[in-house]
Coordinates of C-alpha atoms in Angstrom, one line a residue:
M79 CA -10.3 23.6 88.7
I80 CA -13.7 24.9 87.2
A81 CA -13.1 23.0 84.0
F82 CA -12.2 19.8 85.8
A83 CA -15.1 20.0 88.3
N84 CA -17.7 20.7 85.5
A85 CA -16.4 17.7 83.6
V86 CA -16.3 15.2 86.4
E87 CA -19.6 16.4 88.2
T88 CA -21.6 16.0 85.0
L89 CA -20.6 12.3 84.9
R90 CA -21.2 11.9 88.5
M91 CA -24.6 13.4 88.3
A92 CA -25.4 11.1 85.2
N93 CA -24.6 8.0 87.6
Y94 CA -26.6 9.5 90.5
I95 CA -29.6 10.2 88.5
S96 CA -29.7 6.9 86.5
R97 CA -28.8 4.9 89.6
R98 CA -26.3 3.1 87.5
P99 CA -22.5 3.3 87.2
L100 CA -22.7 4.6 83.7
Y101 CA -19.2 6.3 84.0
R102 CA -15.9 5.8 85.8
W103 CA -13.1 8.1 85.9
S104 CA -9.6 8.4 87.5
V105 CA -7.0 11.0 87.8
V106 CA -3.6 10.4 86.7
S107 CA -0.4 12.4 87.0
P108 CA 2.8 11.3 85.2
E109 CA 4.7 11.8 88.4
Q110 CA 2.1 10.1 90.4
T111 CA 1.7 12.9 92.8
A112 CA -1.0 15.1 94.0
V113 CA -1.6 18.1 91.7
T114 CA -2.3 21.6 93.3
A115 CA -4.7 23.9 91.4
S116 CA -4.3 27.7 91.2
N117 CA -7.0 28.1 93.8
G118 CA -4.9 26.0 96.3
L119 CA -7.1 22.8 96.3
V120 CA -5.3 19.5 95.8
I121 CA -6.4 16.7 93.5
T122 CA -4.8 13.4 94.3
S123 CA -3.6 11.1 91.6
I124 CA -5.3 7.8 92.1
G125 CA -5.0 6.2 88.6
D126 CA -2.6 3.8 87.1
L127 CA -0.6 5.0 84.2
A128 CA -0.4 1.6 82.7
S129 CA -4.2 1.6 82.4
L130 CA -4.6 4.6 80.2
A131 CA -4.4 2.7 77.0
E132 CA -7.5 0.7 78.1
C133 CA -9.6 3.7 78.7
D134 CA -12.3 4.8 76.3
M135 CA -11.2 8.5 76.5
V136 CA -8.2 10.3 78.0
F137 CA -8.6 14.1 78.9
V138 CA -5.9 16.6 79.7
C139 CA -7.0 19.4 81.9
G140 CA -4.8 22.3 81.9
G141 CA -4.5 25.6 83.9
V142 CA -2.6 28.8 83.9
N143 CA 0.8 27.1 84.2
I144 CA 0.2 24.6 81.3
R145 CA 3.4 25.5 79.5
H146 CA 5.6 25.0 82.6
N147 CA 3.8 21.7 83.5
T148 CA 3.9 20.1 80.1
G149 CA 7.2 18.2 80.0
D150 CA 8.6 15.4 78.0
A151 CA 6.9 12.8 80.4
V152 CA 3.5 14.2 79.6
R153 CA 4.0 14.4 75.8
R154 CA 5.5 10.9 75.8
L155 CA 2.4 9.6 77.6
L156 CA 0.0 11.3 75.3
R157 CA 1.8 9.9 72.3
Q158 CA 1.5 6.4 73.7
C159 CA -2.2 6.8 74.2
A160 CA -2.7 8.1 70.7
A161 CA -0.7 5.3 69.3
S162 CA -2.9 2.8 71.1
G163 CA -6.0 4.4 69.4
V164 CA -7.5 6.0 72.5
P165 CA -9.5 9.0 71.6
I166 CA -7.7 11.9 73.3
G167 CA -9.3 15.2 74.5
A168 CA -8.4 18.5 76.3
L169 CA -10.1 20.8 78.7
C170 CA -9.3 24.5 78.7
T171 CA -5.5 25.0 78.2
G172 CA -4.9 21.3 78.0
A173 CA -5.0 21.7 74.2
F174 CA -1.4 23.1 74.5
A175 CA -0.2 19.8 75.8
L176 CA -1.7 17.9 72.7
A177 CA -0.4 20.5 70.3
S178 CA 3.1 20.5 71.8
A179 CA 3.0 16.6 71.5
G180 CA 2.1 16.9 67.7
L181 CA -1.4 15.3 68.3
L182 CA -3.4 18.1 66.9
D183 CA -1.7 18.8 63.5
G184 CA -4.5 18.8 61.0
Y185 CA -7.2 18.8 63.5
R186 CA -9.7 21.6 64.4
C187 CA -9.4 22.5 68.1
A188 CA -11.2 24.6 70.7
I189 CA -9.2 26.5 73.3
H190 CA -10.1 29.4 75.8
W191 CA -10.4 32.7 74.0
E192 CA -7.6 34.2 76.2
N193 CA -5.2 31.8 74.7
L194 CA -6.4 31.7 71.1
A195 CA -4.1 34.4 69.6
A196 CA -0.9 33.1 71.2
I197 CA -1.4 29.5 70.5
S198 CA -2.4 30.0 66.9
E199 CA 0.9 31.8 66.3
E200 CA 2.9 28.8 67.9
F201 CA 1.2 25.9 66.2
P202 CA 0.2 27.0 62.7
K203 CA -0.6 23.3 61.7
V204 CA -3.5 23.2 64.1
R205 CA -6.8 24.8 63.2
F206 CA -7.7 26.7 66.4
S207 CA -11.3 27.9 66.6
S208 CA -13.2 30.1 69.1
E209 CA -16.0 27.5 69.4
V210 CA -17.1 26.3 72.8
F211 CA -16.0 22.6 72.0
I212 CA -15.0 20.7 69.1
L213 CA -15.3 16.9 68.2
D214 CA -12.9 16.2 65.3
R215 CA -12.5 12.5 64.6
N216 CA -10.6 11.0 67.7
R217 CA -9.7 14.5 69.2
I218 CA -12.3 16.3 71.7
T219 CA -11.2 19.8 72.8
C220 CA -13.1 22.2 74.9
S221 CA -12.5 25.8 75.7
G222 CA -12.8 26.0 79.6
G223 CA -14.9 27.5 82.3
T224 CA -18.2 25.9 82.2
A225 CA -17.9 24.6 78.7
P226 CA -16.7 21.2 79.8
L227 CA -20.2 20.8 81.5
H228 CA -21.9 21.3 78.0
L229 CA -19.3 19.0 76.4
M230 CA -20.0 16.2 78.8
L231 CA -23.8 16.7 78.4
H232 CA -23.5 16.3 74.7
L233 CA -21.5 13.0 75.2
V234 CA -24.0 11.8 77.7
R235 CA -27.0 12.6 75.4
A236 CA -25.3 10.7 72.5
R237 CA -24.9 7.5 74.6
H238 CA -27.8 7.8 77.1
G239 CA -30.4 10.1 75.5
A240 CA -31.9 13.6 75.9
K241 CA -34.1 12.7 79.0
L242 CA -31.0 12.1 81.2
V243 CA -29.4 15.2 80.0
M244 CA -32.5 17.2 80.8
D245 CA -32.5 15.8 84.4
I246 CA -28.8 16.5 84.8
S247 CA -29.4 20.2 83.6
E248 CA -32.2 20.6 86.1
Q249 CA -30.1 19.5 88.8
F250 CA -27.3 21.9 87.9
L251 CA -29.8 24.7 87.1
V252 CA -28.5 24.7 83.5
E253 CA -31.2 26.4 81.4
R254 CA -29.8 25.9 77.9
L255 CA -27.5 23.2 76.5
R256 CA -24.8 25.2 74.5
A257 CA -24.1 24.0 71.0
S258 CA -20.4 23.2 69.9
D259 CA -20.3 26.1 67.7
D260 CA -21.7 28.8 70.2
R261 CA -19.4 31.7 70.6
Q262 CA -17.3 31.6 73.8
R263 CA -17.7 35.3 74.6
I264 CA -21.4 36.4 74.7
P265 CA -22.5 40.1 74.5
Q266 CA -24.0 41.4 77.7
P267 CA -27.7 42.4 77.3
A268 CA -27.0 45.9 78.5
C269 CA -24.9 46.5 75.3
I270 CA -27.8 45.5 72.9
G271 CA -29.7 48.4 71.3
P272 CA -30.1 50.4 68.1
G273 CA -27.0 50.0 65.8
Y274 CA -25.6 47.2 67.8
Q275 CA -25.3 44.9 64.8
H276 CA -23.1 47.5 63.0
L277 CA -21.0 47.8 66.2
T278 CA -20.6 43.9 66.2
E279 CA -19.5 43.9 62.6
A280 CA -17.1 46.8 63.0
A281 CA -15.5 45.1 66.2
A282 CA -15.1 41.9 64.2
I283 CA -13.4 43.5 61.3
M284 CA -11.1 45.3 63.7
A285 CA -10.3 42.0 65.3
A286 CA -9.5 40.3 62.0
S287 CA -7.1 43.3 61.1
I288 CA -4.8 43.5 63.9
E289 CA -1.6 43.2 62.0
E290 CA -2.6 45.9 59.5
P291 CA -5.1 48.2 61.0
L292 CA -7.8 49.5 58.6
P293 CA -8.3 53.4 58.3
L294 CA -11.5 54.2 60.1
V295 CA -13.2 55.7 57.1
E296 CA -12.7 52.3 55.3
L297 CA -13.9 50.5 58.3
A298 CA -17.1 52.7 58.4
S299 CA -17.8 52.1 54.8
A300 CA -17.3 48.2 55.3
V301 CA -20.3 48.3 57.8
A302 CA -22.4 50.8 55.6
L303 CA -22.1 53.6 58.0
S304 CA -20.5 57.1 57.8
L305 CA -17.5 57.8 60.0
R306 CA -19.8 60.1 62.2
Q307 CA -22.3 57.5 62.7
L308 CA -19.6 54.9 63.7
E309 CA -18.2 57.4 66.2
R310 CA -21.6 57.9 67.8
L311 CA -22.2 54.2 68.2
F312 CA -18.7 53.7 69.9
H313 CA -19.5 56.7 72.2
R314 CA -22.9 55.4 73.0
Y315 CA -21.8 51.9 73.9
F316 CA -18.2 52.3 75.1
N317 CA -17.7 55.9 75.8
M318 CA -14.8 56.1 73.6
N319 CA -14.1 56.7 69.8
P320 CA -13.4 53.9 67.4
A321 CA -9.6 54.7 67.2
Q322 CA -9.4 54.3 71.1
Y323 CA -11.3 51.0 70.9
Y324 CA -9.2 49.8 68.0
M325 CA -5.9 50.7 69.9
N326 CA -7.1 48.9 73.1
L327 CA -8.1 45.8 71.0
R328 CA -4.5 45.7 69.5
L329 CA -2.9 46.2 72.9
R330 CA -5.0 43.5 74.5
R331 CA -4.0 41.1 71.8
A332 CA -0.3 42.2 72.4
Q333 CA -0.8 41.3 76.1
E334 CA -2.2 37.8 75.2
L335 CA 0.9 37.2 73.1
L336 CA 3.3 38.5 75.8
T337 CA 1.7 36.3 78.4
H338 CA 0.9 33.2 76.4
S339 CA 3.6 32.9 73.8
S340 CA 7.3 33.0 73.4
L341 CA 7.3 35.5 70.6
M342 CA 10.0 38.1 70.9
I343 CA 8.7 41.6 71.7
M344 CA 9.6 43.0 68.3
Q345 CA 7.4 40.1 66.7
V346 CA 4.7 41.1 69.0
T347 CA 5.0 44.7 68.0
V348 CA 4.7 43.7 64.4
A349 CA 1.9 41.3 64.8
C350 CA -0.2 44.0 66.5
G351 CA 0.2 46.5 63.8
F352 CA 2.8 49.0 65.3
Q353 CA 5.4 50.5 63.1
S354 CA 8.0 51.2 65.9
S355 CA 8.8 49.7 69.2
S356 CA 8.8 53.1 70.9
H357 CA 5.2 53.8 69.8
F358 CA 4.2 50.2 71.0
C359 CA 5.9 50.6 74.4
K360 CA 4.3 54.1 75.0
A361 CA 0.9 52.9 74.2
Y362 CA 1.2 49.7 76.1
R363 CA 2.3 51.5 79.2
G364 CA -0.6 54.0 78.7
L365 CA -3.1 51.4 79.0
F366 CA -1.5 48.9 81.4
G367 CA 0.7 51.1 83.5
H368 CA 3.8 49.0 82.6
S369 CA 6.0 48.3 79.6
P370 CA 5.8 45.0 77.4
S371 CA 9.1 43.8 78.8
E372 CA 7.7 44.2 82.4
E373 CA 4.6 42.2 81.3
R374 CA 6.9 39.4 80.2
R375 CA 8.9 39.5 83.5
R376 CA 5.7 39.5 85.5
H377 CA 4.6 36.2 83.9
G378 CA 7.9 34.5 84.7
G379 CA 9.5 34.6 81.4
T380 CA 9.6 30.9 81.3
A381 CA 9.4 30.7 77.5
E382 CA 12.8 31.4 75.7
P383 CA 12.5 33.9 72.7
R384 CA 12.6 32.0 69.5
T385 CA 12.5 32.5 65.8
P386 CA 9.4 30.4 64.9
T387 CA 7.5 30.0 61.7
W388 CA 4.7 32.2 62.6
R389 CA 1.9 34.1 61.2
A390 CA 0.7 37.4 62.4
S391 CA -2.3 37.5 60.2
P392 CA -5.5 35.9 61.8
S393 CA -6.4 32.4 61.0
P394 CA -9.7 31.6 59.5
A395 CA -11.0 30.8 62.9
Q396 CA -10.1 34.2 64.1
L397 CA -12.2 35.8 61.4
E398 CA -15.3 34.7 63.1
P399 CA -17.4 37.4 64.6
A400 CA -16.8 37.8 68.2
A401 CA -18.6 39.2 71.1
L402 CA -17.5 42.8 72.2
P403 CA -14.9 43.0 74.7
N404 CA -15.6 45.6 77.5
F405 CA -12.7 48.0 77.8
N406 CA -14.3 50.4 80.3
P407 CA -13.2 51.3 84.3
L408 CA -23.1 17.2 67.6
V409 CA -22.0 14.8 68.1
A410 CA -19.2 12.3 67.4
K411 CA -20.1 8.6 67.1
P412 CA -19.5 7.1 70.6
H413 CA -17.9 3.8 71.6
Q414 CA -20.3 1.2 73.0
A415 CA -18.4 0.7 76.4
S416 CA -18.9 3.2 79.2
P417 CA -16.0 5.6 79.2
E418 CA -13.4 5.8 81.9
I419 CA -12.0 9.3 81.9
P420 CA -8.8 10.2 83.6

């Protein structure tokens, strides 16, 4: 709902401030029914499926149940739009629908950081990235949260100028227009201090070495620190040693794969750098209070285990420096017509 509202409200405000109908939009569901969001609010489908091919842009807005809600009807509809030449976009997990329809193969794609690891394993032909949003030819993808607001502001600026974008930002109390390549996860100011850059570099190397964890001595050398200096930094900022942080990072990656992919538990074990399933299960239970199999059951177990062509090693997009997780208790050339965004 937050992704949907941020996208639509930006266009509404553009109309309101300009006093002109710059944008029109409609909501379409393949079943022509109302759609209930995870917060209980209902969005009514008011659009005509037959009119999608005439739109300037079509966006898929996905939520927590995107895998369950992406059926053959959705994929067929998206392929028809793509075949007619309509630029297609995705907000938040809507990128899963495009990827499962084969419409993102060979494209760069932004998706919410929580889904990045799992979806990268499932669709190796798509170049997933941790950027806030991406415009790649006729595909427009956006991570989620408030990111759709910034995506729409960029689209508005390309078509109607910076003054209108400034006025919209003032109305919404947006102090900075985020660039497409901004990081999704931003370090909290309280974390920044002496040695923080070394800590960021060490965490990025850890995140890029999940499948084959590096020895801590080698990690410290890579960031030009002694092991003792590295340990002091982790204790200062996270109240834990580097080994604990590294283990938590690997276990959180495992949780992402268990909840957002259909990889078998043994595949998740290997992908997260564990040599045995017993060690993995014990560590997982120690952090989350339940086993990996219980985690899978808690999320419905909707995806059948499969034997995919998958890569446990991070993609180039995953090697980008990332903001430090807290383990503690632009612009594409627009069409000239005003877009109608279902």
